[in-house]
Amino acid sequence: MTDPLLALRPWEAPEVTSLGRLPMHAIDRRTGAVRLDGDWRFQLLPAPDAPLTGTWSTAHVPGAWTLQDTGDLPQYTNVRMPFPQFPPQVPAADPTGVYEREVDIPAEWAGRRIVLQVGAAESVLLVHVDGRPVGVSKDSHLAAEFDLSQRVRPGTRSLLRLTVVKWSDASHIEDQDHWWHGGITRSVLLYATDPLHLADVTVRARQDGALRVDCRVRDAGGALPAGWYVSGELDGQPLVQDTEFDRANAADERVSDFLGEARLAATVPEVRTWNAETPELYDLTVRLHRADGTVADTSRHRVGFRDVEIAGRDLLVNGERVYIRGVNRHDFHPLTGRTVGYEDMRADLVLLKRFGFNAIRTSHYPNDPALYDLADELGFYVVDEADIESHDHAHEIADDPRYLNAFVDRVSRMVLRDVNHPSVIIWSLGNESDYGASHDAAAGWVRRHDPTRPLQYEGAAKTGWADPSVASDIACPMYAPLEDCVAHALSGRQTKPLIQCEYSHAMGNSNGTLADHWAAIESTPGLQGGFIWEFWDHGILQRVSDGKPAGRSGAGLYADGVAGPGHRWAYGGDFGEAVHDGAFVADGLVFPDRSPKPAMYEHRELAAPVRIECYRHEGIVLGNHQHFRGLDWLAGEWELALADGRTLTAPAELPDLRPGQTAAVPLPFRLPPDGGEAWLTLRVRTARDEPWAPRGTELCAPQLRLRAPVAAPAAPAAGRPVEVDAEGLLVHPLLTTAPVLSLWRAPTDNDELGGMAERWRAWGLDSLVRKLVSVDRSEGRVRVLAEYAGTVGIVRHRQEFTAVEGGLRVDEQAELPAEFDDVARVGSVFETVAGLNLLEWFGQGPWESYPDRSAGAPVGHHALPVDELFTPYLRPQESGGRHGVRRFTLSAPDATGLAVELDEPRQVSVTRFRAADLTAAAHHDELVPRPGCVVHLDAAHRGLGTASCGPDTSPAHRIAPGIHHWTWTLRTR
């Protein structure tokens, strides 16, 4: 007999979004449910209509089968689809997973309504019980529920089969920048309710304390029984029935015997409002009663009282214009793919909170329900995004009526599920799907159902950021040039808040000019923030031996961003897939193990809640840069870094400041009279335990220079010889290679994808040929002139080595021809003997910093082992640099070694790898550290920018042709 679900072929029918699936609702049924997670019997078929075999394996639920040694591996694409068919067609080879298990139906559920909930399945779900069809669902990132009451018997065992088809018409609108997986990726639950049950509960809680709770009631048996009623309480205080609502509905013909509606109301005096800084929550309990007063159903919610509105070109939360310091976040884990546990989600949000983020865009689909609970509790503004992205075929699909139901279905189900979360302040219609009638239809549904929140959609801006007729209340462009944003805000034509949905791309060594963005945002009315792309590097832990995902067995095989022995972080192409987009999936602010990249510290400082505004005669002026909170929850410590190597500390008493206020506090130290450079830092920490940070967690370190450096030229040492070889290269006992000119860096992802690396290779910067021109010797001094030839130009390089007291001064000059109008760096590179394993420096740190990403690295005295200076970006590239270095030492365990003093703050890097080593490697397991140190001293270093997807660095951070000078002194310790 033909299976009616298979006969329907729902994987090829975009008009069919569900069959037998229950309506979405906002009631959490996880409490008291029977969890069906664990190992299921599993078969992977080559196509949906292929026959089952007699051979079963096991697959863990929840989890993607692509990470469980099933033979079907993950595949990464960004824009293009992984198969060539046009929508709604799919390939004939369509992996289909069949999951089976027996389920014991509790005997105590007799007479109750029994519901199956499948948290998420990618991408089409077919449900059978005891061989009988139940229903179909699409939408890979929202739960599907099915009423099994007529298909199972309490006290007996039933066979549950879940069939998941990987490729479908729906795949064309789930073309998100992520790994393609297949499987059941969120928990499977079985729960029971009374036949008389709460079908939905919608909560409206306003800033003024007004609370409205709308309840929808159904009865599984048909008509509603007479006499039912609803009660509720908020933090133990009873709510009242809204009698005006009851009278209005008494004559409403739309209310049938099969659907009941009731409204509860209250006004909370002296209400504690919710916002991302002080996320105050109340406990709401709603009960459905039978006529005799007994409770038929209960629903519990956490309520935050807040208002969201747009006033002119400002987005307001509780009447305040708030900055959106956001990040885009996928559900991701390096072992389990899209399956993320509660503790992992909490760790994600805790980390973001500690680094100054206050907003999340759920790119590009509704995230796991637990994430919204955590955002409510910890305090995040959420842009909730529908599971719609048709990137490869966006224009064709946007107006395709075959996909109209899918667009409205996905947007409406998201809203129905998440409407009660105070953290959700904006609805998003999806991502990168052009703009068409289907978007307008979905927007119309949202505006009717939930007028309390604005909605946004980036694609709607195609006719202009100020167009009032499009389905976006916010101008939310993607990677718009900063100068364009500022010009729009100053044009007088702006009609909406401008909050970029993506504005800084965190691929590899990136996020340059982040400080420029925030300087503009905070000084330009009309600009209100944005979301960095993205939180995670989506590296999957892979066994090098067989090229397969490590799966759950890989737990513990990584730390500090580095995969353990025999493993590596896989990106596109590493699983043998022919169609892929390489390392573009590794574009996060954290490594796959959630270790923060250096760019996180940049953001932390730019989002600092308290800042040093300036230094006046009356003292240090501090400012409170929060929107709602005072400074009483913070503690501080002053730190004074002096050029002579000393660091002084003193406790700091933070003033009582309301948001936006400033106050002067006395300078905590008396500056020494020697006139050396001095930097004052305020270490700001939590003064008490916060839900997201224990007492003493550092949140920022604002800094101010109190005194500039004073140059002190080294005294010549007459008569001391300077030794160079026949090629004019310096000979020194601690150097294994002499200092030579370097214009090349191992290309960053931004360099490669932005086109700079291709240009540098064409110029021959990676293979400059040195030719000695002349050597001029005099007592205690040697002048060397050399030429470095590329393919299109010649760089004249002069070095002058002068013996000075205790060492050697090196004066260098490089003359770049006009052809080299934007090189990676200009400076010296040399290598040291082995054994110099500790770097101590006075400059910016302790983490990596670059010219256009240095706000988060305070000047001070720092020390790290050389092996910890390198940043292990998933694809090896330029990394490990420190900006603004004045001097450093490299020493062995016995404190011997070398010291370098620079004429002015310079970019310095010390690692175990040459630029050529990094350029040649695709993964870190291919790198072999050198025994000595590779040292770069840069007179100029190009900024990082975000050109892999977005604007390049600013002109101020590019290197012009012409003459560049730098001087440094080398001493032996």
PDB file of C-alpha atoms in Angstrom, residues 210-343:
ATOM      1  CA  ALA A 210       0.208  47.683  32.645  1.00  0.00           C
ATOM      2  CA  LEU A 211      -0.083  43.920  32.119  1.00  0.00           C
ATOM      3  CA  ARG A 212      -2.417  42.155  29.702  1.00  0.00           C
ATOM      4  CA  VAL A 213      -2.566  38.388  29.321  1.00  0.00           C
ATOM      5  CA  ASP A 214      -4.603  37.021  26.423  1.00  0.00           C
ATOM      6  CA  CYS A 215      -5.503  33.338  26.696  1.00  0.00           C
ATOM      7  CA  ARG A 216      -6.832  31.029  24.015  1.00  0.00           C
ATOM      8  CA  VAL A 217      -8.548  27.851  25.148  1.00  0.00           C
ATOM      9  CA  ARG A 218      -9.454  24.678  23.250  1.00  0.00           C
ATOM     10  CA  ASP A 219     -10.837  21.271  24.028  1.00  0.00           C
ATOM     11  CA  ALA A 220      -9.520  18.225  22.249  1.00  0.00           C
ATOM     12  CA  GLY A 221     -12.967  16.660  22.418  1.00  0.00           C
ATOM     13  CA  GLY A 222     -14.629  19.365  20.363  1.00  0.00           C
ATOM     14  CA  ALA A 223     -16.935  21.956  21.904  1.00  0.00           C
ATOM     15  CA  LEU A 224     -15.717  23.783  24.985  1.00  0.00           C
ATOM     16  CA  PRO A 225     -17.456  22.763  28.226  1.00  0.00           C
ATOM     17  CA  ALA A 226     -19.508  25.368  29.998  1.00  0.00           C
ATOM     18  CA  GLY A 227     -18.162  27.202  33.015  1.00  0.00           C
ATOM     19  CA  TRP A 228     -14.423  27.118  32.333  1.00  0.00           C
ATOM     20  CA  TYR A 229     -12.436  30.159  33.406  1.00  0.00           C
ATOM     21  CA  VAL A 230      -8.865  31.406  33.653  1.00  0.00           C
ATOM     22  CA  SER A 231      -6.962  32.801  36.635  1.00  0.00           C
ATOM     23  CA  GLY A 232      -3.468  34.142  37.042  1.00  0.00           C
ATOM     24  CA  GLU A 233      -0.944  35.567  39.429  1.00  0.00           C
ATOM     25  CA  LEU A 234       2.149  37.692  39.051  1.00  0.00           C
ATOM     26  CA  ASP A 235       4.831  37.149  41.687  1.00  0.00           C
ATOM     27  CA  GLY A 236       2.114  35.663  43.855  1.00  0.00           C
ATOM     28  CA  GLN A 237      -0.355  38.546  43.403  1.00  0.00           C
ATOM     29  CA  PRO A 238      -3.644  37.630  41.683  1.00  0.00           C
ATOM     30  CA  LEU A 239      -4.624  39.072  38.340  1.00  0.00           C
ATOM     31  CA  VAL A 240      -8.167  40.149  37.527  1.00  0.00           C
ATOM     32  CA  GLN A 241     -10.431  39.138  34.676  1.00  0.00           C
ATOM     33  CA  ASP A 242     -10.740  41.885  32.090  1.00  0.00           C
ATOM     34  CA  THR A 243     -14.542  42.265  32.096  1.00  0.00           C
ATOM     35  CA  GLU A 244     -14.505  44.821  29.302  1.00  0.00           C
ATOM     36  CA  PHE A 245     -12.851  42.261  27.067  1.00  0.00           C
ATOM     37  CA  ASP A 246     -15.451  39.627  28.060  1.00  0.00           C
ATOM     38  CA  ARG A 247     -18.354  41.918  27.213  1.00  0.00           C
ATOM     39  CA  ALA A 248     -16.808  42.786  23.859  1.00  0.00           C
ATOM     40  CA  ASN A 249     -16.491  39.144  22.924  1.00  0.00           C
ATOM     41  CA  ALA A 250     -19.893  38.070  24.126  1.00  0.00           C
ATOM     42  CA  ALA A 251     -21.390  39.326  20.882  1.00  0.00           C
ATOM     43  CA  ASP A 252     -18.377  38.523  18.705  1.00  0.00           C
ATOM     44  CA  GLU A 253     -19.538  35.974  16.142  1.00  0.00           C
ATOM     45  CA  ARG A 254     -15.913  35.060  15.381  1.00  0.00           C
ATOM     46  CA  VAL A 255     -15.603  33.312  18.747  1.00  0.00           C
ATOM     47  CA  SER A 256     -16.934  29.795  18.331  1.00  0.00           C
ATOM     48  CA  ASP A 257     -17.722  26.954  20.709  1.00  0.00           C
ATOM     49  CA  PHE A 258     -14.393  25.416  19.746  1.00  0.00           C
ATOM     50  CA  LEU A 259     -12.190  28.359  20.715  1.00  0.00           C
ATOM     51  CA  GLY A 260     -12.388  30.260  23.950  1.00  0.00           C
ATOM     52  CA  GLU A 261     -10.719  33.558  24.724  1.00  0.00           C
ATOM     53  CA  ALA A 262     -10.098  35.226  28.036  1.00  0.00           C
ATOM     54  CA  ARG A 263      -8.044  38.178  29.178  1.00  0.00           C
ATOM     55  CA  LEU A 264      -6.358  38.854  32.502  1.00  0.00           C
ATOM     56  CA  ALA A 265      -5.082  42.265  33.491  1.00  0.00           C
ATOM     57  CA  ALA A 266      -3.180  44.089  36.194  1.00  0.00           C
ATOM     58  CA  THR A 267      -1.296  47.289  36.848  1.00  0.00           C
ATOM     59  CA  VAL A 268       1.910  46.827  38.789  1.00  0.00           C
ATOM     60  CA  PRO A 269       2.761  49.789  41.005  1.00  0.00           C
ATOM     61  CA  GLU A 270       6.385  50.942  41.077  1.00  0.00           C
ATOM     62  CA  VAL A 271       7.151  48.395  38.407  1.00  0.00           C
ATOM     63  CA  ARG A 272      10.743  47.266  37.915  1.00  0.00           C
ATOM     64  CA  THR A 273      11.281  47.620  34.180  1.00  0.00           C
ATOM     65  CA  TRP A 274      13.246  45.261  31.945  1.00  0.00           C
ATOM     66  CA  ASN A 275      16.183  46.354  29.826  1.00  0.00           C
ATOM     67  CA  ALA A 276      19.459  44.758  28.813  1.00  0.00           C
ATOM     68  CA  GLU A 277      21.344  46.368  31.710  1.00  0.00           C
ATOM     69  CA  THR A 278      18.835  45.554  34.458  1.00  0.00           C
ATOM     70  CA  PRO A 279      16.751  42.647  33.126  1.00  0.00           C
ATOM     71  CA  GLU A 280      14.073  42.605  35.825  1.00  0.00           C
ATOM     72  CA  LEU A 281      11.671  39.678  35.467  1.00  0.00           C
ATOM     73  CA  TYR A 282       8.395  38.760  37.168  1.00  0.00           C
ATOM     74  CA  ASP A 283       6.969  35.248  37.452  1.00  0.00           C
ATOM     75  CA  LEU A 284       3.573  34.856  35.804  1.00  0.00           C
ATOM     76  CA  THR A 285       1.377  31.790  36.299  1.00  0.00           C
ATOM     77  CA  VAL A 286      -1.775  31.278  34.222  1.00  0.00           C
ATOM     78  CA  ARG A 287      -4.268  28.550  35.175  1.00  0.00           C
ATOM     79  CA  LEU A 288      -7.179  27.162  33.218  1.00  0.00           C
ATOM     80  CA  HIS A 289     -10.016  25.948  35.452  1.00  0.00           C
ATOM     81  CA  ARG A 290     -12.905  23.639  34.861  1.00  0.00           C
ATOM     82  CA  ALA A 291     -16.344  24.717  36.006  1.00  0.00           C
ATOM     83  CA  ASP A 292     -15.811  23.056  39.400  1.00  0.00           C
ATOM     84  CA  GLY A 293     -12.659  25.095  39.997  1.00  0.00           C
ATOM     85  CA  THR A 294     -10.152  22.300  39.467  1.00  0.00           C
ATOM     86  CA  VAL A 295      -7.107  23.167  37.330  1.00  0.00           C
ATOM     87  CA  ALA A 296      -7.042  21.692  33.844  1.00  0.00           C
ATOM     88  CA  ASP A 297      -3.870  23.343  32.588  1.00  0.00           C
ATOM     89  CA  THR A 298      -1.105  25.666  33.752  1.00  0.00           C
ATOM     90  CA  SER A 299       1.337  27.869  31.887  1.00  0.00           C
ATOM     91  CA  ARG A 300       4.285  29.706  33.453  1.00  0.00           C
ATOM     92  CA  HIS A 301       6.117  32.666  31.982  1.00  0.00           C
ATOM     93  CA  ARG A 302       8.817  35.138  32.964  1.00  0.00           C
ATOM     94  CA  VAL A 303       7.604  38.639  32.238  1.00  0.00           C
ATOM     95  CA  GLY A 304       9.621  41.760  31.563  1.00  0.00           C
ATOM     96  CA  PHE A 305       7.889  45.134  31.581  1.00  0.00           C
ATOM     97  CA  ARG A 306       9.253  47.273  28.764  1.00  0.00           C
ATOM     98  CA  ASP A 307       8.251  49.326  25.747  1.00  0.00           C
ATOM     99  CA  VAL A 308       9.892  49.353  22.339  1.00  0.00           C
ATOM    100  CA  GLU A 309       9.116  52.093  19.862  1.00  0.00           C
ATOM    101  CA  ILE A 310      10.570  54.141  17.055  1.00  0.00           C
ATOM    102  CA  ALA A 311      10.421  57.888  17.456  1.00  0.00           C
ATOM    103  CA  GLY A 312      11.614  59.643  14.351  1.00  0.00           C
ATOM    104  CA  ARG A 313      14.981  58.113  13.580  1.00  0.00           C
ATOM    105  CA  ASP A 314      15.574  56.666  17.045  1.00  0.00           C
ATOM    106  CA  LEU A 315      14.871  53.195  18.382  1.00  0.00           C
ATOM    107  CA  LEU A 316      13.744  53.586  21.985  1.00  0.00           C
ATOM    108  CA  VAL A 317      13.607  51.069  24.813  1.00  0.00           C
ATOM    109  CA  ASN A 318      11.560  52.400  27.707  1.00  0.00           C
ATOM    110  CA  GLY A 319      11.862  55.840  26.173  1.00  0.00           C
ATOM    111  CA  GLU A 320      15.658  55.742  26.014  1.00  0.00           C
ATOM    112  CA  ARG A 321      17.726  55.784  22.832  1.00  0.00           C
ATOM    113  CA  VAL A 322      19.945  52.744  23.263  1.00  0.00           C
ATOM    114  CA  TYR A 323      23.066  51.764  21.366  1.00  0.00           C
ATOM    115  CA  ILE A 324      22.838  48.349  19.773  1.00  0.00           C
ATOM    116  CA  ARG A 325      26.158  46.636  20.439  1.00  0.00           C
ATOM    117  CA  GLY A 326      25.244  43.459  18.662  1.00  0.00           C
ATOM    118  CA  VAL A 327      26.553  40.199  17.294  1.00  0.00           C
ATOM    119  CA  ASN A 328      25.104  37.706  14.850  1.00  0.00           C
ATOM    120  CA  ARG A 329      24.826  34.242  16.356  1.00  0.00           C
ATOM    121  CA  HIS A 330      24.167  30.807  14.892  1.00  0.00           C
ATOM    122  CA  ASP A 331      23.256  27.739  16.924  1.00  0.00           C
ATOM    123  CA  PHE A 332      26.624  25.979  16.689  1.00  0.00           C
ATOM    124  CA  HIS A 333      28.893  23.513  18.470  1.00  0.00           C
ATOM    125  CA  PRO A 334      32.172  22.101  17.071  1.00  0.00           C
ATOM    126  CA  LEU A 335      31.185  18.515  17.948  1.00  0.00           C
ATOM    127  CA  THR A 336      27.435  18.480  17.404  1.00  0.00           C
ATOM    128  CA  GLY A 337      26.840  21.142  14.759  1.00  0.00           C
ATOM    129  CA  ARG A 338      23.473  22.855  15.223  1.00  0.00           C
ATOM    130  CA  THR A 339      22.700  20.990  18.441  1.00  0.00           C
ATOM    131  CA  VAL A 340      23.525  23.198  21.408  1.00  0.00           C
ATOM    132  CA  GLY A 341      22.835  22.373  25.038  1.00  0.00           C
ATOM    133  CA  TYR A 342      21.536  24.784  27.646  1.00  0.00           C
ATOM    134  CA  GLU A 343      24.888  25.160  29.409  1.00  0.00           C
TER     135      GLU A 343
END
